[in-house]
Short mmCIF file of C-alpha atoms in Angstrom, two decimals:
data_model
loop_
_atom_site.label_atom_id
_atom_site.label_comp_id
_atom_site.label_asym_id
_atom_site.label_seq_id
_atom_site.Cartn_x
_atom_site.Cartn_y
_atom_site.Cartn_z
CA MET A 508 95.29 -101.57 -1.01
CA SER A 509 98.78 -100.12 -1.29
CA THR A 510 101.43 -99.84 1.39
CA GLU A 511 104.98 -98.53 1.55
CA GLY A 512 107.43 -101.21 0.42
CA ILE A 513 111.17 -101.75 0.62
CA ASP A 514 113.09 -101.28 -2.62
CA PRO A 515 116.26 -103.45 -2.57
CA PHE A 516 117.85 -101.14 -5.18
CA GLY A 517 117.81 -98.21 -2.80
CA GLY A 518 115.24 -96.26 -0.79
CA SER A 519 111.55 -97.01 -0.45
CA ARG A 520 108.60 -96.60 -2.74
CA GLU A 521 104.93 -97.40 -3.12
CA SER A 522 104.29 -101.12 -3.62
CA ASP A 523 102.34 -101.98 -6.74
CA LEU A 524 99.69 -104.06 -4.98
CA ASN A 525 99.14 -106.00 -1.75
CA VAL A 526 98.31 -109.69 -1.60
CA ASP A 527 97.40 -111.28 1.71
CA GLY A 528 99.53 -108.88 3.66
CA MET A 529 102.48 -109.14 1.28
CA ASP A 530 103.55 -106.09 -0.73
CA VAL A 531 104.15 -106.72 -4.44
CA MET A 532 106.56 -104.46 -6.33
CA LEU A 533 107.61 -104.52 -9.97
CA LEU A 534 111.30 -104.78 -10.74
CA GLU A 535 112.51 -103.56 -14.15
CA VAL A 536 116.28 -103.68 -13.73
CA VAL A 537 118.42 -104.91 -16.62
CA GLY A 538 121.61 -106.80 -16.00
CA GLN A 539 122.04 -105.75 -12.36
CA GLU A 540 122.75 -107.90 -9.36
CA PHE A 541 122.12 -106.93 -5.78
CA HIS A 542 123.16 -108.61 -2.52
CA GLN A 543 121.24 -108.59 0.73
CA GLN A 544 122.19 -110.78 3.66
CA ASP A 545 124.32 -113.06 1.42
CA SER A 546 121.53 -113.68 -1.06
CA SER A 547 121.35 -112.34 -4.59
CA LEU A 548 118.85 -111.87 -7.37
CA GLN A 549 119.69 -111.43 -11.05
CA SER A 550 116.81 -109.53 -12.60
CA GLY A 551 115.90 -108.26 -16.05
CA HIS A 552 113.08 -107.19 -18.31
CA LEU A 553 110.28 -109.70 -18.52
CA ASP A 554 110.69 -111.95 -21.55
CA VAL A 555 107.13 -112.14 -22.89
CA THR A 556 107.91 -115.13 -25.08
CA VAL A 557 108.23 -117.48 -22.09
CA ALA A 558 105.26 -119.28 -20.60
CA SER A 559 105.69 -118.13 -17.04
CA VAL A 560 107.09 -115.39 -14.89
CA PHE A 561 109.05 -116.04 -11.74
CA LEU A 562 108.03 -114.28 -8.55
CA CYS A 563 110.33 -113.89 -5.60
CA ALA A 564 108.70 -113.77 -2.19
CA SER A 565 111.02 -112.40 0.44
CA SER A 566 110.89 -111.40 4.03
CA THR A 567 113.17 -109.63 6.45
CA ALA A 568 114.31 -113.00 7.75
CA ASN A 569 114.85 -114.73 4.43
CA PRO A 570 115.07 -112.17 1.60
CA CYS A 571 114.95 -113.04 -2.08
CA GLN A 572 115.29 -116.80 -1.83
CA CYS A 573 111.75 -118.17 -2.25
CA VAL A 574 110.90 -118.52 -5.93
CA PHE A 575 107.77 -119.74 -7.69
CA SER A 576 106.12 -119.16 -11.06
CA MET A 577 102.76 -118.34 -12.52
CA ALA A 578 101.58 -118.57 -16.14
CA PRO A 579 100.06 -115.62 -18.03
CA ILE A 580 96.34 -115.85 -18.85
CA ALA A 581 95.85 -112.61 -20.77
CA VAL A 582 97.79 -110.33 -23.06
CA GLU A 583 96.65 -106.76 -23.68
CA ASN A 584 97.72 -104.07 -26.14
CA GLU A 585 99.56 -106.36 -28.50
CA ASP A 586 101.69 -104.39 -30.97
CA GLU A 587 104.13 -106.23 -33.20
CA PHE A 588 105.13 -108.74 -30.51
CA LEU A 589 105.82 -106.04 -27.92
CA TYR A 590 103.37 -106.19 -25.01
CA ASP A 591 102.40 -103.30 -22.78
CA ARG A 592 100.68 -105.46 -20.18
CA LEU A 593 100.55 -109.11 -19.12
CA THR A 594 98.08 -110.44 -16.55
CA PHE A 595 98.89 -113.48 -14.43
CA ASN A 596 96.28 -115.57 -12.60
CA PRO A 597 97.84 -117.05 -9.47
CA LYS A 598 97.20 -120.63 -8.51
CA SER A 599 95.44 -121.10 -5.20
CA VAL A 600 98.58 -122.40 -3.50
CA TYR A 601 102.28 -122.20 -4.35
CA GLN A 602 104.95 -124.44 -2.93
CA VAL A 603 108.02 -122.35 -2.20
CA SER A 604 111.44 -123.56 -3.38
CA THR A 605 114.77 -122.34 -2.05
CA THR A 606 116.50 -121.78 -5.38
CA SER A 607 117.96 -118.47 -6.51
CA CYS A 608 116.10 -116.78 -9.30
CA GLN A 609 118.11 -117.10 -12.53
CA ASP A 610 115.38 -116.29 -15.05
CA ASP A 611 113.67 -113.03 -16.01
CA VAL A 612 112.28 -111.82 -12.71
CA ALA A 613 109.51 -109.27 -12.78
CA VAL A 614 108.04 -109.13 -9.28
CA GLU A 615 109.46 -109.12 -5.77
CA MET A 616 107.13 -109.67 -2.83
CA ILE A 617 108.14 -108.33 0.55
CA ASN A 618 106.58 -109.44 3.82
CA LYS A 619 106.73 -107.19 6.83
CA SER A 620 107.17 -110.09 9.26
CA PRO A 621 109.53 -113.10 9.28
CA ALA A 622 108.41 -115.94 7.05
CA THR A 623 107.25 -118.99 8.98
CA GLU A 624 105.55 -121.04 6.25
CA SER A 625 106.72 -122.63 3.02
CA VAL A 626 103.36 -122.25 1.29
CA TYR A 627 101.74 -118.94 0.26
CA ASP A 628 98.12 -118.47 -0.76
CA LEU A 629 97.93 -115.87 -3.53
CA SER A 630 94.53 -116.70 -4.95
CA SER A 631 92.83 -113.46 -4.02
CA ILE A 632 94.29 -111.01 -6.53
CA PRO A 633 95.82 -111.52 -10.01
CA ALA A 634 99.20 -109.85 -10.35
CA THR A 635 99.64 -107.48 -13.28
CA ILE A 636 103.06 -106.98 -14.88
CA VAL A 637 103.61 -103.76 -16.84
CA THR A 638 106.50 -103.88 -19.32
CA PRO A 639 108.34 -100.83 -20.73
CA GLU A 640 107.06 -98.97 -23.78
CA PRO A 641 108.34 -100.34 -27.11
CA THR A 642 111.59 -98.80 -28.32
CA PRO A 643 110.88 -96.10 -30.94
CA ALA A 644 111.43 -97.40 -34.46
CA LEU A 645 114.37 -96.07 -36.49
CA HIS A 646 114.56 -96.22 -40.28
CA ILE A 647 117.38 -95.62 -42.74
CA VAL A 648 115.47 -94.08 -45.62
CA GLY A 649 118.27 -93.20 -48.02
CA LEU A 650 121.93 -93.97 -48.65
CA GLY A 651 124.59 -92.58 -50.97
CA SER A 652 128.28 -93.16 -51.51
CA GLN A 653 130.88 -91.46 -53.66
CA TYR A 654 134.38 -92.50 -54.68
CA PRO A 655 136.74 -90.10 -56.47
CA PRO A 656 137.46 -90.70 -60.17
CA PHE A 657 141.07 -91.89 -59.93
CA THR A 658 142.30 -95.39 -59.10
CA PHE A 659 145.67 -96.72 -58.08
CA LYS A 660 146.56 -100.32 -58.86
CA PRO A 661 149.08 -102.35 -56.84
CA GLU A 662 151.41 -102.89 -59.81
CA ARG A 663 152.05 -99.13 -60.03
CA LEU A 664 153.40 -98.77 -56.50
CA GLU A 665 157.01 -99.64 -57.25
CA SER A 666 157.36 -97.00 -59.99
CA PHE A 667 155.83 -94.40 -57.67
CA LEU A 668 158.26 -95.27 -54.86
CA HIS A 669 161.22 -95.05 -57.25
CA LYS A 670 160.68 -91.27 -57.38
CA PHE A 671 161.57 -90.83 -53.72
CA TYR A 672 163.36 -93.91 -52.36
CA ASP A 673 165.74 -96.73 -53.10
CA VAL A 674 163.36 -99.65 -53.43
CA GLU A 675 166.05 -101.99 -52.11
CA THR A 676 166.02 -100.38 -48.67
CA PRO A 677 164.64 -102.85 -46.08
CA GLY A 678 161.44 -100.99 -45.23
CA ILE A 679 160.48 -100.27 -48.85
CA LYS A 680 161.34 -103.81 -49.90
CA LYS A 681 159.09 -105.22 -47.18
CA LEU A 682 156.28 -102.84 -48.19
CA LEU A 683 156.43 -104.04 -51.79
CA GLN A 684 156.15 -107.63 -50.59
CA VAL A 685 153.07 -106.80 -48.52
CA ASN A 686 151.62 -105.02 -51.55
CA GLN A 687 151.43 -108.36 -53.36
CA THR A 688 149.30 -109.99 -50.63
CA THR A 689 146.50 -107.49 -49.94
CA ALA A 690 144.03 -108.93 -52.51
CA ILE A 691 143.14 -105.35 -53.49
CA GLN A 692 142.83 -104.86 -57.24
CA SER A 693 142.51 -101.06 -57.16
CA ARG A 694 142.19 -98.21 -54.67
CA SER A 695 140.21 -95.02 -55.17
CA THR A 696 142.18 -91.77 -54.85
CA ILE A 697 141.23 -88.10 -55.02
CA LYS A 698 144.13 -87.34 -57.38
CA ALA A 699 146.28 -89.39 -59.70
CA TYR A 700 149.59 -90.26 -58.06
CA GLU A 701 151.33 -88.66 -61.04
CA ASP A 702 149.83 -85.33 -60.04
CA PRO A 703 152.49 -82.79 -59.01
CA PHE A 704 150.73 -82.38 -55.67
CA TRP A 705 151.96 -85.88 -54.70
CA SER A 706 155.01 -86.24 -56.91
CA ARG A 707 157.00 -83.12 -56.09
CA SER A 708 160.29 -83.59 -54.27
CA VAL A 709 159.15 -81.68 -51.17
CA ALA A 710 156.10 -83.29 -49.57
CA PRO A 711 152.99 -81.13 -48.96
CA SER A 712 152.85 -79.50 -45.53
CA ILE A 713 150.13 -80.28 -43.01
CA SER A 714 148.52 -76.88 -43.70
CA GLU A 715 148.41 -77.65 -47.44
CA LEU A 716 146.80 -81.01 -46.68
CA ASP A 717 144.24 -79.33 -44.46
CA GLY A 718 143.29 -76.87 -47.20
CA PHE A 719 143.11 -79.66 -49.77
CA PHE A 720 140.70 -81.73 -47.64
CA ARG A 721 138.49 -78.74 -46.95
CA ARG A 722 138.02 -78.31 -50.69
CA ALA A 723 138.18 -81.77 -52.26
CA GLY A 724 136.91 -83.72 -49.24
CA VAL A 725 133.95 -81.40 -48.75
CA ASP A 726 133.01 -81.61 -52.45
CA LEU A 727 133.20 -85.43 -52.35
CA THR A 728 131.01 -85.52 -49.25
CA VAL A 729 128.42 -83.19 -50.76
CA GLN A 730 128.06 -85.57 -53.70
CA ALA A 731 127.43 -88.52 -51.36
CA CYS A 732 124.92 -86.51 -49.30
CA LYS A 733 122.98 -85.43 -52.38
CA LYS A 734 122.66 -89.08 -53.39
CA ALA A 735 121.36 -90.00 -49.92
CA LEU A 736 118.84 -87.12 -49.88
CA ARG A 737 117.65 -88.00 -53.37
CA ASP A 738 117.29 -91.66 -52.35
CA ALA A 739 115.30 -90.58 -49.27
CA ARG A 740 113.16 -88.21 -51.36
CA LEU A 741 113.97 -85.37 -48.97
CA SER A 742 115.28 -81.85 -49.40
CA ALA A 743 118.10 -80.23 -47.45
CA LYS A 744 115.52 -78.14 -45.56
CA ASP A 745 113.92 -81.33 -44.19
CA ILE A 746 117.04 -82.30 -42.20
CA THR A 747 116.85 -81.75 -38.43
CA HIS A 748 120.28 -83.06 -37.40
CA VAL A 749 123.73 -83.69 -38.85
CA VAL A 750 126.24 -86.23 -37.58
CA ALA A 751 129.58 -86.10 -39.40
CA VAL A 752 132.79 -88.04 -38.93
CA THR A 753 136.34 -87.88 -40.25
CA CYS A 754 139.83 -88.65 -39.01
CA THR A 755 141.79 -87.11 -41.89
CA ASN A 756 141.01 -83.49 -41.06
CA ALA A 757 141.11 -81.61 -37.78
CA GLY A 758 140.33 -78.02 -38.84
CA ASN A 759 137.88 -75.73 -37.12
CA PRO A 760 135.15 -75.01 -37.92
CA GLY A 761 134.72 -78.63 -38.82
CA PHE A 762 133.99 -79.93 -42.27
CA ASP A 763 130.45 -80.71 -41.09
CA LEU A 764 129.67 -76.98 -41.24
CA LEU A 765 131.24 -76.62 -44.69
CA VAL A 766 129.16 -79.52 -46.03
CA ALA A 767 125.99 -78.22 -44.36
CA GLN A 768 126.46 -74.82 -45.95
CA LYS A 769 127.10 -76.25 -49.42
CA LEU A 770 123.99 -78.41 -49.13
CA GLY A 771 121.88 -75.47 -47.98
CA LEU A 772 120.86 -76.93 -44.62
CA LYS A 773 118.99 -74.66 -42.23
CA PRO A 774 121.24 -72.63 -39.88
CA GLU A 775 119.44 -74.11 -36.86
CA THR A 776 120.22 -77.70 -37.91
CA ASP A 777 121.65 -79.58 -34.92
CA ARG A 778 125.25 -80.51 -35.88
CA THR A 779 127.67 -83.00 -34.27
CA LEU A 780 131.19 -83.77 -35.54
CA ILE A 781 132.91 -86.96 -34.38
CA HIS A 782 136.69 -87.28 -34.50
CA GLY A 783 139.26 -89.80 -33.29
CA VAL A 784 137.39 -93.00 -34.10
CA GLY A 785 139.07 -93.89 -37.42
CA CYS A 786 137.63 -96.87 -39.28
CA ALA A 787 134.91 -97.33 -36.66
CA GLY A 788 133.50 -93.91 -37.53
CA GLY A 789 130.65 -94.88 -39.85
CA LEU A 790 128.91 -96.93 -37.17
CA SER A 791 129.95 -94.53 -34.39
CA ALA A 792 128.03 -91.88 -36.31
CA MET A 793 125.08 -94.24 -36.77
CA ARG A 794 125.00 -94.87 -33.02
CA ALA A 795 125.04 -91.13 -32.27
CA ALA A 796 122.33 -90.46 -34.86
CA ALA A 797 120.13 -93.18 -33.36
CA ALA A 798 120.40 -91.64 -29.90
CA MET A 799 119.45 -88.22 -31.29
CA ALA A 800 116.48 -89.61 -33.21
CA GLN A 801 115.18 -91.49 -30.17
CA SER A 802 115.60 -88.36 -28.06
CA TYR A 803 113.33 -86.54 -30.51
CA SER A 804 110.83 -89.42 -30.26
CA ILE A 805 110.64 -88.91 -26.51
CA ARG A 806 110.06 -85.21 -27.09
CA GLY A 807 107.35 -85.95 -29.66
CA ARG A 808 109.25 -84.47 -32.60
CA PRO A 809 110.11 -85.91 -36.03
CA ALA A 810 113.83 -86.48 -36.61
CA ARG A 811 115.56 -86.69 -39.98
CA VAL A 812 119.29 -87.09 -39.33
CA LEU A 813 121.79 -86.69 -42.17
CA VAL A 814 124.90 -88.75 -41.40
CA PHE A 815 128.07 -88.46 -43.49
CA ALA A 816 131.64 -89.70 -43.36
CA CYS A 817 134.60 -88.73 -45.51
CA GLU A 818 138.27 -89.68 -45.52
CA ILE A 819 141.03 -88.57 -47.88
CA CYS A 820 143.66 -91.09 -46.79
CA SER A 821 145.87 -90.63 -49.85
CA ILE A 822 147.00 -87.21 -48.62
CA ASN A 823 148.97 -89.01 -45.91
CA VAL A 824 150.98 -91.28 -48.22
CA ARG A 825 154.20 -89.31 -47.86
CA ALA A 826 153.97 -89.35 -44.05
CA ASP A 827 153.37 -93.11 -44.12
CA LEU A 828 156.29 -93.73 -46.48
CA GLU A 829 158.66 -91.69 -44.32
CA GLU A 830 157.68 -93.88 -41.39
CA VAL A 831 158.39 -97.00 -43.46
CA VAL A 832 161.91 -95.77 -44.20
CA ARG A 833 162.61 -94.59 -40.63
CA ASN A 834 161.41 -97.81 -38.99
CA PRO A 835 162.08 -100.68 -41.40
CA GLU A 836 161.70 -103.28 -38.64
CA ASP A 837 157.97 -102.48 -38.43
CA THR A 838 155.60 -103.81 -41.06
CA LYS A 839 153.59 -100.83 -42.32
CA ILE A 840 150.58 -101.69 -44.42
CA SER A 841 148.76 -98.34 -44.58
CA PRO A 842 150.47 -97.18 -47.84
CA VAL A 843 149.05 -100.25 -49.62
CA LEU A 844 145.67 -100.49 -47.88
CA PHE A 845 143.93 -97.12 -47.57
CA SER A 846 141.90 -95.19 -50.14
CA ASP A 847 139.60 -92.16 -50.40
CA GLY A 848 135.81 -92.02 -50.26
CA ALA A 849 132.65 -90.54 -48.77
CA ALA A 850 129.29 -92.00 -47.75
CA SER A 851 126.02 -90.73 -46.31
CA PHE A 852 122.64 -91.92 -45.09
CA VAL A 853 119.46 -90.43 -43.65
CA LEU A 854 118.06 -91.89 -40.42
CA CYS A 855 114.48 -91.06 -39.38
CA ASN A 856 112.44 -91.78 -36.29
CA GLU A 857 108.90 -93.10 -36.52
CA LEU A 858 107.44 -89.58 -36.26
CA ALA A 859 109.00 -88.43 -39.54
CA ASP A 860 106.46 -88.48 -42.36
CA GLY A 861 106.77 -91.54 -44.58
CA ALA A 862 109.71 -93.02 -42.66
CA GLN A 863 108.36 -96.56 -42.65
CA ASP A 864 107.26 -96.45 -46.30
CA LYS A 865 110.66 -95.15 -47.48
CA SER A 866 112.71 -97.42 -45.22
CA VAL A 867 115.66 -99.28 -46.71
CA TYR A 868 116.91 -100.70 -43.42
CA GLU A 869 115.31 -100.70 -39.99
CA LEU A 870 117.90 -100.15 -37.27
CA ILE A 871 117.09 -102.67 -34.52
CA ASN A 872 119.90 -102.23 -32.01
CA TRP A 873 123.58 -101.36 -31.66
CA GLU A 874 126.53 -101.80 -29.30
CA THR A 875 130.03 -100.42 -28.82
CA SER A 876 133.00 -101.47 -26.72
CA THR A 877 136.68 -100.70 -26.27
CA MET A 878 139.16 -103.55 -25.85
CA PRO A 879 141.43 -102.89 -22.84
CA GLY A 880 145.16 -102.79 -23.47
CA THR A 881 144.92 -102.34 -27.25
CA ALA A 882 145.25 -98.56 -27.65
CA ARG A 883 148.70 -98.81 -29.27
CA ASP A 884 147.69 -101.51 -31.75
CA LEU A 885 145.65 -99.18 -33.95
CA GLU A 886 146.57 -95.48 -34.09
CA PHE A 887 146.30 -92.51 -36.41
CA MET A 888 148.59 -89.74 -35.16
CA MET A 889 149.60 -86.28 -36.34
CA ASP A 890 152.91 -85.85 -38.19
CA PRO A 891 154.46 -82.80 -39.90
CA LEU A 892 153.68 -84.48 -43.24
CA GLY A 893 150.14 -85.54 -42.35
CA PHE A 894 148.57 -88.27 -40.26
CA LYS A 895 150.52 -91.51 -39.91
CA ALA A 896 148.70 -94.78 -39.31
CA THR A 897 149.84 -97.68 -37.14
CA LEU A 898 148.25 -101.11 -37.46
CA THR A 899 150.09 -103.89 -35.65
CA LYS A 900 149.98 -107.49 -36.80
CA GLU A 901 147.72 -108.26 -33.81
CA VAL A 902 144.82 -106.18 -35.19
CA PRO A 903 143.11 -109.01 -37.15
CA SER A 904 143.20 -111.45 -34.22
CA LEU A 905 142.00 -108.76 -31.79
CA ALA A 906 139.12 -107.92 -34.10
CA LEU A 907 138.09 -111.55 -34.41
CA LYS A 908 138.13 -112.03 -30.64
CA ALA A 909 135.81 -109.06 -30.14
CA ILE A 910 133.13 -109.93 -32.70
CA GLY A 911 131.72 -113.05 -31.02
CA PRO A 912 131.01 -111.50 -27.59
CA MET A 913 129.44 -108.41 -29.13
CA PHE A 914 127.24 -110.55 -31.37
CA GLU A 915 126.06 -112.39 -28.25
CA ARG A 916 125.13 -109.06 -26.67
CA LEU A 917 123.06 -108.05 -29.70
CA GLN A 918 121.56 -111.45 -30.50
CA PRO A 919 118.63 -111.21 -28.03
CA SER A 920 117.54 -107.97 -29.73
CA LEU A 921 116.31 -109.82 -32.81
CA PRO A 922 112.50 -109.52 -32.78
CA ALA A 923 110.68 -112.72 -31.89
CA GLU A 924 108.80 -112.85 -35.20
CA HIS A 925 112.05 -113.26 -37.16
CA ALA A 926 112.68 -116.92 -37.97
CA PRO A 927 116.20 -117.19 -36.47
CA ALA A 928 114.93 -115.88 -33.12
CA GLN A 929 112.46 -118.78 -32.94
CA ASP A 930 115.23 -121.37 -33.08
CA SER A 931 115.92 -122.98 -29.70
CA ARG A 932 119.59 -121.96 -30.06
CA GLY A 933 118.68 -118.38 -30.80
CA ALA A 934 119.98 -116.48 -33.82
CA GLN A 935 123.45 -117.47 -35.01
CA PRO A 936 126.03 -115.41 -36.97
CA ASN A 937 125.31 -117.37 -40.16
CA ASP A 938 121.65 -116.31 -39.96
CA PHE A 939 122.74 -112.80 -41.05
CA ASP A 940 124.28 -111.09 -44.01
CA TRP A 941 127.31 -109.13 -42.80
CA ALA A 942 128.27 -105.56 -43.64
CA LEU A 943 131.77 -105.99 -42.24
CA HIS A 944 134.25 -103.15 -42.46
CA PRO A 945 136.92 -104.52 -44.84
CA GLY A 946 139.91 -103.61 -42.72
CA GLY A 947 142.03 -106.17 -44.52
CA ILE A 948 141.84 -109.56 -46.18
CA ALA A 949 142.83 -111.32 -42.93
CA ILE A 950 139.79 -109.87 -41.14
CA LEU A 951 137.40 -110.74 -43.97
CA ASN A 952 138.66 -114.31 -44.27
CA GLY A 953 138.88 -114.70 -40.50
CA VAL A 954 135.25 -113.72 -39.88
CA GLN A 955 134.07 -115.93 -42.72
CA ASN A 956 135.90 -118.96 -41.31
CA GLN A 957 135.15 -118.26 -37.65
CA PHE A 958 131.39 -118.07 -38.13
CA GLY A 959 130.98 -120.48 -41.03
CA LEU A 960 129.69 -117.82 -43.42
CA HIS A 961 129.49 -118.46 -47.13
CA GLU A 962 131.07 -115.81 -49.36
CA GLY A 963 127.65 -114.46 -50.34
CA GLN A 964 127.03 -113.32 -46.77
CA LEU A 965 130.11 -111.08 -47.02
CA ARG A 966 129.77 -110.31 -50.71
CA ALA A 967 129.45 -106.54 -50.34
CA SER A 968 132.46 -106.31 -48.03
CA PHE A 969 134.64 -108.33 -50.41
CA ASP A 970 133.42 -106.31 -53.39
CA VAL A 971 134.18 -102.92 -51.83
CA TYR A 972 137.56 -104.06 -50.51
CA THR A 973 138.68 -105.61 -53.79
CA ASN A 974 137.69 -102.69 -56.01
CA HIS A 975 138.27 -99.69 -53.74
CA GLY A 976 140.37 -100.69 -50.75
CA ASN A 977 139.80 -99.45 -47.21
CA SER A 978 138.67 -95.82 -47.06
CA SER A 979 138.33 -95.87 -43.25
CA SER A 980 135.12 -94.45 -41.70
CA PRO A 981 132.84 -94.33 -44.80
CA THR A 982 133.67 -97.88 -45.87
CA VAL A 983 131.11 -99.78 -43.76
CA LEU A 984 128.41 -97.37 -44.97
CA VAL A 985 129.47 -97.96 -48.57
CA VAL A 986 129.15 -101.70 -47.86
CA LEU A 987 125.58 -101.23 -46.59
CA ASP A 988 124.74 -99.16 -49.67
CA ARG A 989 126.28 -101.78 -51.96
CA LEU A 990 124.64 -104.72 -50.18
CA ARG A 991 121.07 -103.57 -50.80
CA LYS A 992 121.79 -103.47 -54.56
CA MET A 993 123.22 -107.00 -54.76
CA GLY A 994 119.99 -108.97 -54.92
CA GLU A 995 118.23 -111.08 -52.32
CA GLY A 996 119.93 -112.14 -49.14
CA LYS A 997 119.27 -112.74 -45.48
CA GLU A 998 116.44 -110.78 -43.90
CA ASN A 999 118.73 -109.35 -41.24
CA VAL A 1000 122.12 -107.67 -41.52
CA MET A 1001 124.89 -107.29 -38.95
CA ALA A 1002 127.16 -104.30 -39.56
CA CYS A 1003 130.53 -104.21 -37.82
CA SER A 1004 133.59 -101.94 -37.82
CA PHE A 1005 136.77 -101.35 -35.82
CA GLY A 1006 138.80 -98.29 -34.97
CA PRO A 1007 141.50 -96.89 -32.72
CA GLY A 1008 141.17 -97.79 -29.09
CA MET A 1009 140.69 -100.57 -30.21
CA THR A 1010 136.99 -99.90 -30.48
CA ILE A 1011 134.40 -102.21 -32.00
CA GLU A 1012 131.04 -100.97 -33.24
CA MET A 1013 128.18 -103.27 -34.25
CA ALA A 1014 124.63 -102.62 -35.44
CA MET A 1015 121.76 -105.02 -36.14
CA LEU A 1016 119.52 -104.06 -39.06
CA LYS A 1017 116.56 -105.50 -40.90
CA ARG A 1018 116.26 -105.27 -44.67
CA VAL A 1019 113.11 -103.53 -45.84
CA ALA A 1020 111.88 -104.15 -49.37
CA ARG A 1021 111.26 -100.88 -51.19
CA GLY A 1022 110.13 -100.35 -54.74
CA GLY A 1023 112.86 -99.20 -57.11
CA ASP A 1024 115.80 -100.76 -55.28
CA GLU A 1025 117.92 -103.05 -57.38
#
């Protein structure tokens, strides 16, 4: 028997079943709260790991305040700890309490007449709870990264600055002091700093820098993409989507098209170019790629998304140095922090042939957030001599404040079969290896201390930072590529990056053992 029920989230709908004159409806609302006659109900997806489900019996006189529970007696369609259907066998009699429902609520029961009793008899019909379909699986099946051949060591900075400035001026003097504290041993650059392109008395114009990126940056990216495709054992013709990101070029058509053409991708390949996200870009692109792949899953199509990021930060050194001289009271660290690089990976949905067998990482979940009031703390703005970067001294502390809350948002996503999820405390930050964007030594040390991580859990981030510096958007992807080649570690990995806004991106991944990986 089915009757029309009242939906507290708006409108009316068919009730899911009727028990002794009470209409039973399923609620599948995540993180919402509704109010009706001064009573509220916090509801969410049914947590199938608990031993009972709470039911809320309500009436027009006393809505959403009578709560009782029933234990599951049967589980159907089990698939890797995700359940399509749970069946609950009601007890013959339930004593109604007057508490608000604070747990995972799955069913609301609505009575057409005012409630007059505190005991309900629900023995006649078992209630069936239907949970959502499992989230389509996503697999990173290949990664590649490419640094340019030249390196710049900190001890060479003073001689380079001598060509253009008096090193005793306040801003330059302060920059040289900061240069001694970065903990970077070398930075990768697309050209040697002795090259006339950098060393001439008149700095390159913005149009010259644009042309340079569209040649050298595209070539560097193509190399990284070829590595990722080779690692994934795919050809360019297999790719269905492209997601590209850069903040050091703004030309149109975007460099995504130039890379796609050099790789020989199909003309109908779905392309997306992300701009304006700076160092967060690698994971911003991963988030976009995941949404595209899942969209194809819903449409019943295989998705093989080629993601790539490239930054040529060294082309902006003259713009950064001019800013140092003009505003000596500000501490500018970009001329001693940033480097050049490119990285790529291929993300497949579960419908792509061989995705699970070729998987390097399984992408479990991801989050993004912008911190209010921080837009001026991290910027990358256009200048006649290039892009000039601003990073205030508050950036490390702001980053550290944001990581904990975002981890808490992702923590429940860890599958129940993973050991940390079975702990009564839930998974903790030190249960993961971290692919942390190495935005600076203060951020790396701060995260390690804040979450009690040993250096091995951040080993790839420290390695990339020390030997190559911060190459903005590709860096976190380089860290993920490096991490899988550094021997055994934690089963799960948390990737995290920051960018202008300030924006934080975080992704939870699972390592997948694959033959041939180091």
